[in-house]
Amino acid sequence: MCSRFATECRRRGVRLTEQRLAVYRALARDATHPTAETVYARLRVAMLGLSRASVYRILESLEMEGFSRRVSTTDGVGRFEANLANHQHLVCRYCGRITDFEADPGITLPKGVPGGFVPERLDVSIIGTCGKCRRRVGRHNA
Amino acid sequence: MCSRFATECRRRGVRLTEQRLAVYRALARDATHPTAETVYARLRVAMLGLSRASVYRILESLEMEGFSRRVSTTDGVGRFEANLANHQHLVCRYCGRITDFEADPGITLPKGVPGGFVPERLDVSIIGTCGKCRRRVGRHNA
DNA sequence: TTCAATGCAAATGATTTGCAAAACC
DNA sequence: GGTTTTGCAAATCATTTGCATTGAA
């Protein structure tokens, strides 16, 4: 799937550097919605010269170019994904873990919205408690 | 609606300070999903002693107590709301403005999800371009 | 009176930026 | 070869924390 990425970069005249390819591959093969720091930590093992700043810059440009997305979160730390297929996120409110979930086809973009807003895509998160945390925290505040 | 807040604080034994009340009122009367900094800037005009740290602490405790919520965003800056009714967000991908939108009642929590995850609520954002930005940016990257 | 909440300032954590050197086309 | 991207380090921005003081119950 990365040759597709390479081809597409060339087609658009976007420079294909070792770092860009590595960051894209890291995202594409990792469905855990890693943070920039996580991507950096994983890649630097094999790419000793890699800098944190480049990872941040690359993550931003990949998003601008439509190769990946920043996932919306509640905790303020950026999380990224290369999976652009229509899907939803299961978000654990205790540990913050984000898991992909097939999109409910019944959920569609609204037609009319106020103020000339043009809907383009949905971002659906299902907030809840993951299996691990359920066992750990049990029930309280009931 | 703030007397309700006051009553509820007393009932639960949560101390009702001038600052807490001010932050809660600021959120309750403002549907623009302000950041902590915005809340602070607005309140400090009338409450000269108010500190930024208290605003952050209060916003967190209001959330813990179920009086308000942190809205999930894509830009890493915390945004808050006191509107806990079931609703969705229209999010402009250019200016980041968030507007409330009535929830589609047809959208419901999924029954079965993998890994023992227990769904509790949905967080739906409709990403798009707001009227102002549409006029400003026009269409590109088509 | 007592304990939790506040204000201040310093610390932390995430992300961005300026600039010279290296890499891509 | 010319321009873009990188690495490094310093800067910035949002948020948190330690601690003495204040204030609500």
Coordinates of C-alpha atoms (C1' of nucleotides) in Angstrom, one line a residue:
Chain A
M1 CA 0.0 0.0 0.0
C2 CA 3.0 2.2 0.3
S3 CA 3.9 2.0 -3.3
R4 CA 0.6 3.6 -3.9
F5 CA 1.6 6.3 -1.6
A6 CA 4.9 6.8 -3.4
T7 CA 3.2 6.9 -6.8
E8 CA 0.7 9.4 -5.6
C9 CA 3.4 11.6 -4.2
R10 CA 5.3 11.6 -7.5
R11 CA 2.1 12.3 -9.4
R12 CA 1.5 15.4 -7.3
G13 CA 5.1 16.5 -7.3
V14 CA 5.4 16.0 -3.5
R15 CA 9.0 15.1 -2.6
L16 CA 9.3 11.6 -1.4
T17 CA 11.8 11.4 1.4
E18 CA 12.9 8.5 3.5
Q19 CA 11.3 10.2 6.5
R20 CA 7.9 10.8 4.9
L21 CA 7.7 7.3 3.7
A22 CA 8.6 5.9 7.1
V23 CA 6.0 8.1 8.9
Y24 CA 3.3 7.1 6.4
R25 CA 4.2 3.4 6.7
A26 CA 4.1 3.7 10.5
L27 CA 0.6 5.1 10.4
A28 CA -0.6 2.7 7.7
R29 CA 0.4 -0.4 9.6
D30 CA -0.7 0.8 13.0
A31 CA -4.4 0.9 13.8
T32 CA -3.9 2.2 17.3
H33 CA -4.1 5.9 16.4
P34 CA -0.6 6.7 17.7
T35 CA 0.5 10.1 18.9
A36 CA 3.4 11.9 17.2
E37 CA 5.6 11.0 20.1
T38 CA 4.8 7.3 19.6
V39 CA 5.5 7.4 15.9
Y40 CA 8.8 9.2 16.6
A41 CA 9.8 6.7 19.3
R42 CA 9.1 3.7 17.0
L43 CA 10.9 5.1 14.0
R44 CA 13.9 6.4 15.7
V45 CA 15.1 2.9 16.6
A46 CA 15.7 2.3 12.9
M47 CA 16.3 5.8 11.8
L48 CA 18.8 7.2 14.2
G49 CA 18.9 10.7 12.8
L50 CA 15.2 11.2 12.7
S51 CA 14.0 14.3 14.5
R52 CA 10.8 14.9 16.4
A53 CA 10.2 18.1 14.5
S54 CA 10.2 16.3 11.2
V55 CA 7.6 13.8 12.5
Y56 CA 5.3 16.6 13.5
R57 CA 5.9 18.4 10.2
I58 CA 5.3 15.3 8.2
L59 CA 2.2 14.4 10.1
E60 CA 0.8 17.8 9.3
S61 CA 1.7 17.7 5.6
L62 CA 0.3 14.2 5.2
E63 CA -3.0 15.5 6.5
M64 CA -2.9 18.6 4.2
E65 CA -2.3 16.3 1.3
G66 CA -5.1 13.9 2.2
F67 CA -3.0 10.9 3.1
S68 CA -3.9 10.7 6.8
R69 CA -6.0 12.4 9.4
R70 CA -5.7 13.8 12.9
V71 CA -8.3 12.0 15.0
S72 CA -10.5 14.2 17.2
T73 CA -9.8 13.6 20.9
T74 CA -10.8 14.9 24.2
D75 CA -7.5 14.9 25.9
G76 CA -5.6 17.4 23.8
V77 CA -2.9 15.1 22.5
G78 CA -2.8 14.6 18.8
R79 CA -3.6 11.1 17.5
F80 CA -3.3 10.1 13.8
E81 CA -4.6 7.5 11.4
A82 CA -4.0 6.6 7.8
N83 CA -7.2 4.7 7.6
L84 CA -9.4 7.0 5.6
A85 CA -12.2 4.5 4.9
N86 CA -15.5 5.4 6.4
H87 CA -15.4 4.1 10.0
Q88 CA -16.1 5.1 13.6
H89 CA -14.1 5.1 16.7
L90 CA -14.7 3.3 20.0
V91 CA -13.1 5.6 22.6
C92 CA -12.5 4.4 26.2
R93 CA -13.2 7.2 28.6
Y94 CA -10.8 5.7 31.1
C95 CA -7.7 4.8 29.2
G96 CA -8.3 6.8 26.0
R97 CA -7.7 3.8 23.8
I98 CA -9.2 4.3 20.3
T99 CA -10.4 1.3 18.2
D100 CA -11.8 1.4 14.7
F101 CA -15.3 0.2 14.3
E102 CA -17.3 -0.3 11.1
A103 CA -19.5 2.6 10.3
D104 CA -23.2 2.3 10.8
P105 CA -24.6 2.9 7.3
G106 CA -27.7 4.3 8.9
I107 CA -25.7 7.4 10.0
T108 CA -25.6 9.8 7.1
L109 CA -24.8 13.5 6.6
P110 CA -27.7 15.8 7.3
K111 CA -29.1 17.7 4.3
G112 CA -30.0 21.1 5.6
V113 CA -27.9 22.8 8.2
P114 CA -28.1 26.4 9.4
G115 CA -25.8 29.3 8.4
G116 CA -24.7 28.1 5.0
F117 CA -22.6 25.3 6.6
V118 CA -21.6 22.6 4.0
P119 CA -21.4 19.2 5.6
E120 CA -18.5 17.1 4.2
R121 CA -18.0 14.1 6.4
L122 CA -19.0 12.7 9.8
D123 CA -16.7 12.1 12.7
V124 CA -18.4 9.6 15.0
S125 CA -17.0 8.5 18.3
I126 CA -18.7 5.9 20.5
I127 CA -17.6 6.8 24.0
G128 CA -17.7 4.0 26.6
T129 CA -15.6 1.7 28.7
C130 CA -13.3 -0.8 27.2
G131 CA -13.1 -4.4 28.4
K132 CA -9.9 -4.0 30.3
C133 CA -11.0 -0.8 32.1
R134 CA -14.4 -2.3 32.9
R135 CA -12.7 -5.1 34.7
R136 CA -10.4 -2.7 36.4
V137 CA -12.7 0.1 37.5
G138 CA -16.0 -1.8 38.0
R139 CA -19.0 0.4 38.5
H140 CA -19.2 3.6 40.5
N141 CA -20.8 7.0 40.4
A142 CA -24.0 5.0 39.7
Chain B
M1 CA -30.4 27.7 35.4
C2 CA -27.6 28.6 37.7
S3 CA -29.7 28.3 40.8
R4 CA -30.1 24.7 39.8
F5 CA -26.4 24.4 39.7
A6 CA -26.0 26.0 43.1
T7 CA -28.7 23.7 44.6
E8 CA -27.0 20.7 43.0
C9 CA -23.6 21.7 44.4
R10 CA -25.0 22.0 47.9
R11 CA -26.8 18.7 47.7
R12 CA -23.6 17.0 46.8
G13 CA -21.5 18.8 49.3
V14 CA -19.4 20.5 46.6
R15 CA -18.2 23.9 47.7
L16 CA -19.9 26.7 45.8
T17 CA -17.3 29.5 45.3
E18 CA -17.7 32.7 43.4
Q19 CA -15.2 31.4 40.8
R20 CA -17.0 28.1 40.2
L21 CA -20.3 29.8 39.8
A22 CA -18.8 32.3 37.4
V23 CA -17.1 29.6 35.2
Y24 CA -20.3 27.6 35.1
R25 CA -22.4 30.6 34.2
A26 CA -19.9 31.5 31.5
L27 CA -20.2 28.1 29.9
A28 CA -24.0 27.9 30.3
R29 CA -24.6 31.2 28.6
D30 CA -22.1 30.7 25.8
A31 CA -22.8 28.2 23.1
T32 CA -19.6 28.8 21.2
H33 CA -17.6 26.1 23.1
P34 CA -15.0 28.4 24.4
T35 CA -11.5 27.4 25.3
A36 CA -10.2 27.7 28.9
E37 CA -8.3 30.8 27.9
T38 CA -11.4 32.5 26.5
V39 CA -13.4 31.8 29.6
Y40 CA -10.6 33.2 31.7
A41 CA -10.3 36.3 29.5
R42 CA -14.0 37.0 29.7
L43 CA -14.3 36.5 33.5
R44 CA -11.2 38.4 34.5
V45 CA -12.7 41.7 33.4
A46 CA -15.2 41.4 36.2
M47 CA -13.1 39.2 38.6
L48 CA -9.7 40.8 38.8
G49 CA -8.2 38.3 41.1
L50 CA -9.2 35.3 39.0
S51 CA -6.4 33.0 38.0
R52 CA -6.0 31.0 34.9
A53 CA -5.1 27.9 37.0
S54 CA -8.4 28.1 38.8
V55 CA -10.3 28.2 35.5
Y56 CA -8.5 25.1 34.4
R57 CA -9.1 23.4 37.7
I58 CA -12.8 24.3 37.8
L59 CA -13.4 23.2 34.2
E60 CA -11.9 19.9 35.1
S61 CA -14.0 19.4 38.3
L62 CA -17.2 20.6 36.5
E63 CA -16.6 17.8 34.1
M64 CA -15.9 15.2 36.8
E65 CA -19.1 16.2 38.5
G66 CA -21.1 16.0 35.4
F67 CA -22.0 19.7 35.0
S68 CA -20.1 20.2 31.7
R69 CA -18.1 18.4 29.1
R70 CA -14.9 18.8 27.2
V71 CA -15.7 18.7 23.5
S72 CA -13.5 16.5 21.3
T73 CA -11.5 18.5 18.9
T74 CA -8.9 18.0 16.2
D75 CA -6.6 20.9 17.1
G76 CA -5.5 19.9 20.5
V77 CA -6.9 22.9 22.4
G78 CA -9.6 22.1 25.0
R79 CA -13.1 23.4 24.3
F80 CA -15.9 23.2 26.8
E81 CA -19.7 23.2 26.9
A82 CA -22.4 23.1 29.5
N83 CA -25.1 21.9 27.1
L84 CA -25.4 18.2 28.1
A85 CA -28.6 17.6 26.0
N86 CA -28.2 15.2 23.2
H87 CA -26.8 17.1 20.3
Q88 CA -24.2 17.1 17.5
H89 CA -21.5 19.5 16.5
L90 CA -21.0 21.3 13.2
V91 CA -17.2 21.8 13.0
C92 CA -15.6 24.0 10.4
R93 CA -12.4 22.5 9.2
Y94 CA -11.0 26.0 8.3
C95 CA -11.8 28.1 11.3
G96 CA -12.5 25.4 13.8
R97 CA -15.8 27.0 14.8
I98 CA -18.2 24.6 16.6
T99 CA -21.9 25.0 16.4
D100 CA -24.6 22.9 18.1
F101 CA -26.9 21.0 15.9
E102 CA -30.0 19.0 16.9
A103 CA -29.2 15.3 17.1
D104 CA -30.7 13.0 14.6
P105 CA -32.9 10.7 16.7
G106 CA -32.3 7.9 14.2
I107 CA -28.7 7.7 15.4
T108 CA -28.4 5.2 18.2
L109 CA -25.7 3.4 20.1
P110 CA -24.5 0.1 18.5
K111 CA -25.5 -3.1 20.3
G112 CA -22.7 -5.4 19.8
V113 CA -19.1 -4.2 19.8
P114 CA -15.9 -6.2 20.0
G115 CA -13.7 -6.8 23.0
G116 CA -16.2 -6.3 25.8
F117 CA -16.4 -2.5 25.0
V118 CA -19.6 -1.0 26.6
P119 CA -20.9 1.9 24.6
E120 CA -22.2 4.8 26.7
R121 CA -22.8 7.7 24.5
L122 CA -22.2 9.0 21.0
D123 CA -20.1 12.0 20.0
V124 CA -21.0 13.1 16.5
S125 CA -19.2 15.8 14.7
I126 CA -20.2 17.0 11.2
I127 CA -17.1 18.2 9.6
G128 CA -17.5 20.7 6.8
T129 CA -17.1 24.3 5.8
C130 CA -19.0 27.1 7.5
G131 CA -20.7 29.9 5.5
K132 CA -18.0 32.5 6.3
C133 CA -15.1 30.3 5.3
R134 CA -16.9 29.0 2.2
R135 CA -17.0 32.6 1.0
R136 CA -13.4 33.2 2.0
V137 CA -11.6 30.1 0.7
G138 CA -13.8 29.2 -2.2
R139 CA -13.0 25.8 -3.7
H140 CA -9.5 24.3 -4.3
N141 CA -7.8 21.0 -4.2
A142 CA -10.6 19.7 -6.3
Chain C
dT1 C1' -12.5 26.2 63.0
dT2 C1' -11.4 23.3 59.5
dC3 C1' -10.5 21.6 55.1
dA4 C1' -11.0 22.3 50.4
dA5 C1' -10.4 26.0 46.7
dT6 C1' -7.7 29.8 45.2
dG7 C1' -3.7 32.7 43.3
dC8 C1' 0.7 33.0 42.0
dA9 C1' 4.7 31.4 39.8
dA10 C1' 7.3 27.9 38.3
dA11 C1' 7.2 23.3 35.9
dT12 C1' 5.7 20.3 32.5
dG13 C1' 4.3 18.5 28.0
dA14 C1' 3.1 19.0 23.3
dT15 C1' 4.0 21.3 19.3
dT16 C1' 6.2 24.9 16.4
dT17 C1' 9.8 27.7 14.5
dG18 C1' 14.4 29.7 12.8
dC19 C1' 18.2 28.5 10.5
dA20 C1' 22.2 26.1 8.5
dA21 C1' 23.1 21.6 6.3
dA22 C1' 21.6 17.7 3.6
dA23 C1' 18.6 15.5 0.2
dC24 C1' 15.5 15.3 -3.7
dC25 C1' 14.3 16.1 -8.6
Chain D
dG1 C1' 21.7 23.4 -9.2
dG2 C1' 17.9 25.2 -7.2
dT3 C1' 14.6 24.4 -4.0
dT4 C1' 12.4 21.8 -0.5
dT5 C1' 13.0 19.1 3.6
dT6 C1' 15.5 17.9 7.5
dG7 C1' 17.8 18.1 12.2
dC8 C1' 18.9 20.7 16.0
dA9 C1' 17.9 23.8 19.5
dA10 C1' 15.3 27.3 21.2
dA11 C1' 10.7 29.3 21.4
dT12 C1' 5.9 29.0 22.1
dC13 C1' 1.4 27.6 23.7
dA14 C1' -1.7 25.0 26.6
dT15 C1' -2.1 23.0 30.8
dT16 C1' -0.6 21.3 35.4
dT17 C1' 1.4 21.6 39.9
dG18 C1' 3.5 23.1 44.6
dC19 C1' 2.7 25.8 48.2
dA20 C1' 1.2 29.6 51.1
dT21 C1' -3.2 32.0 51.7
dT22 C1' -8.1 32.6 51.6
dG23 C1' -12.8 31.5 52.1
dA24 C1' -17.0 28.5 52.4
dA25 C1' -19.5 25.6 55.5

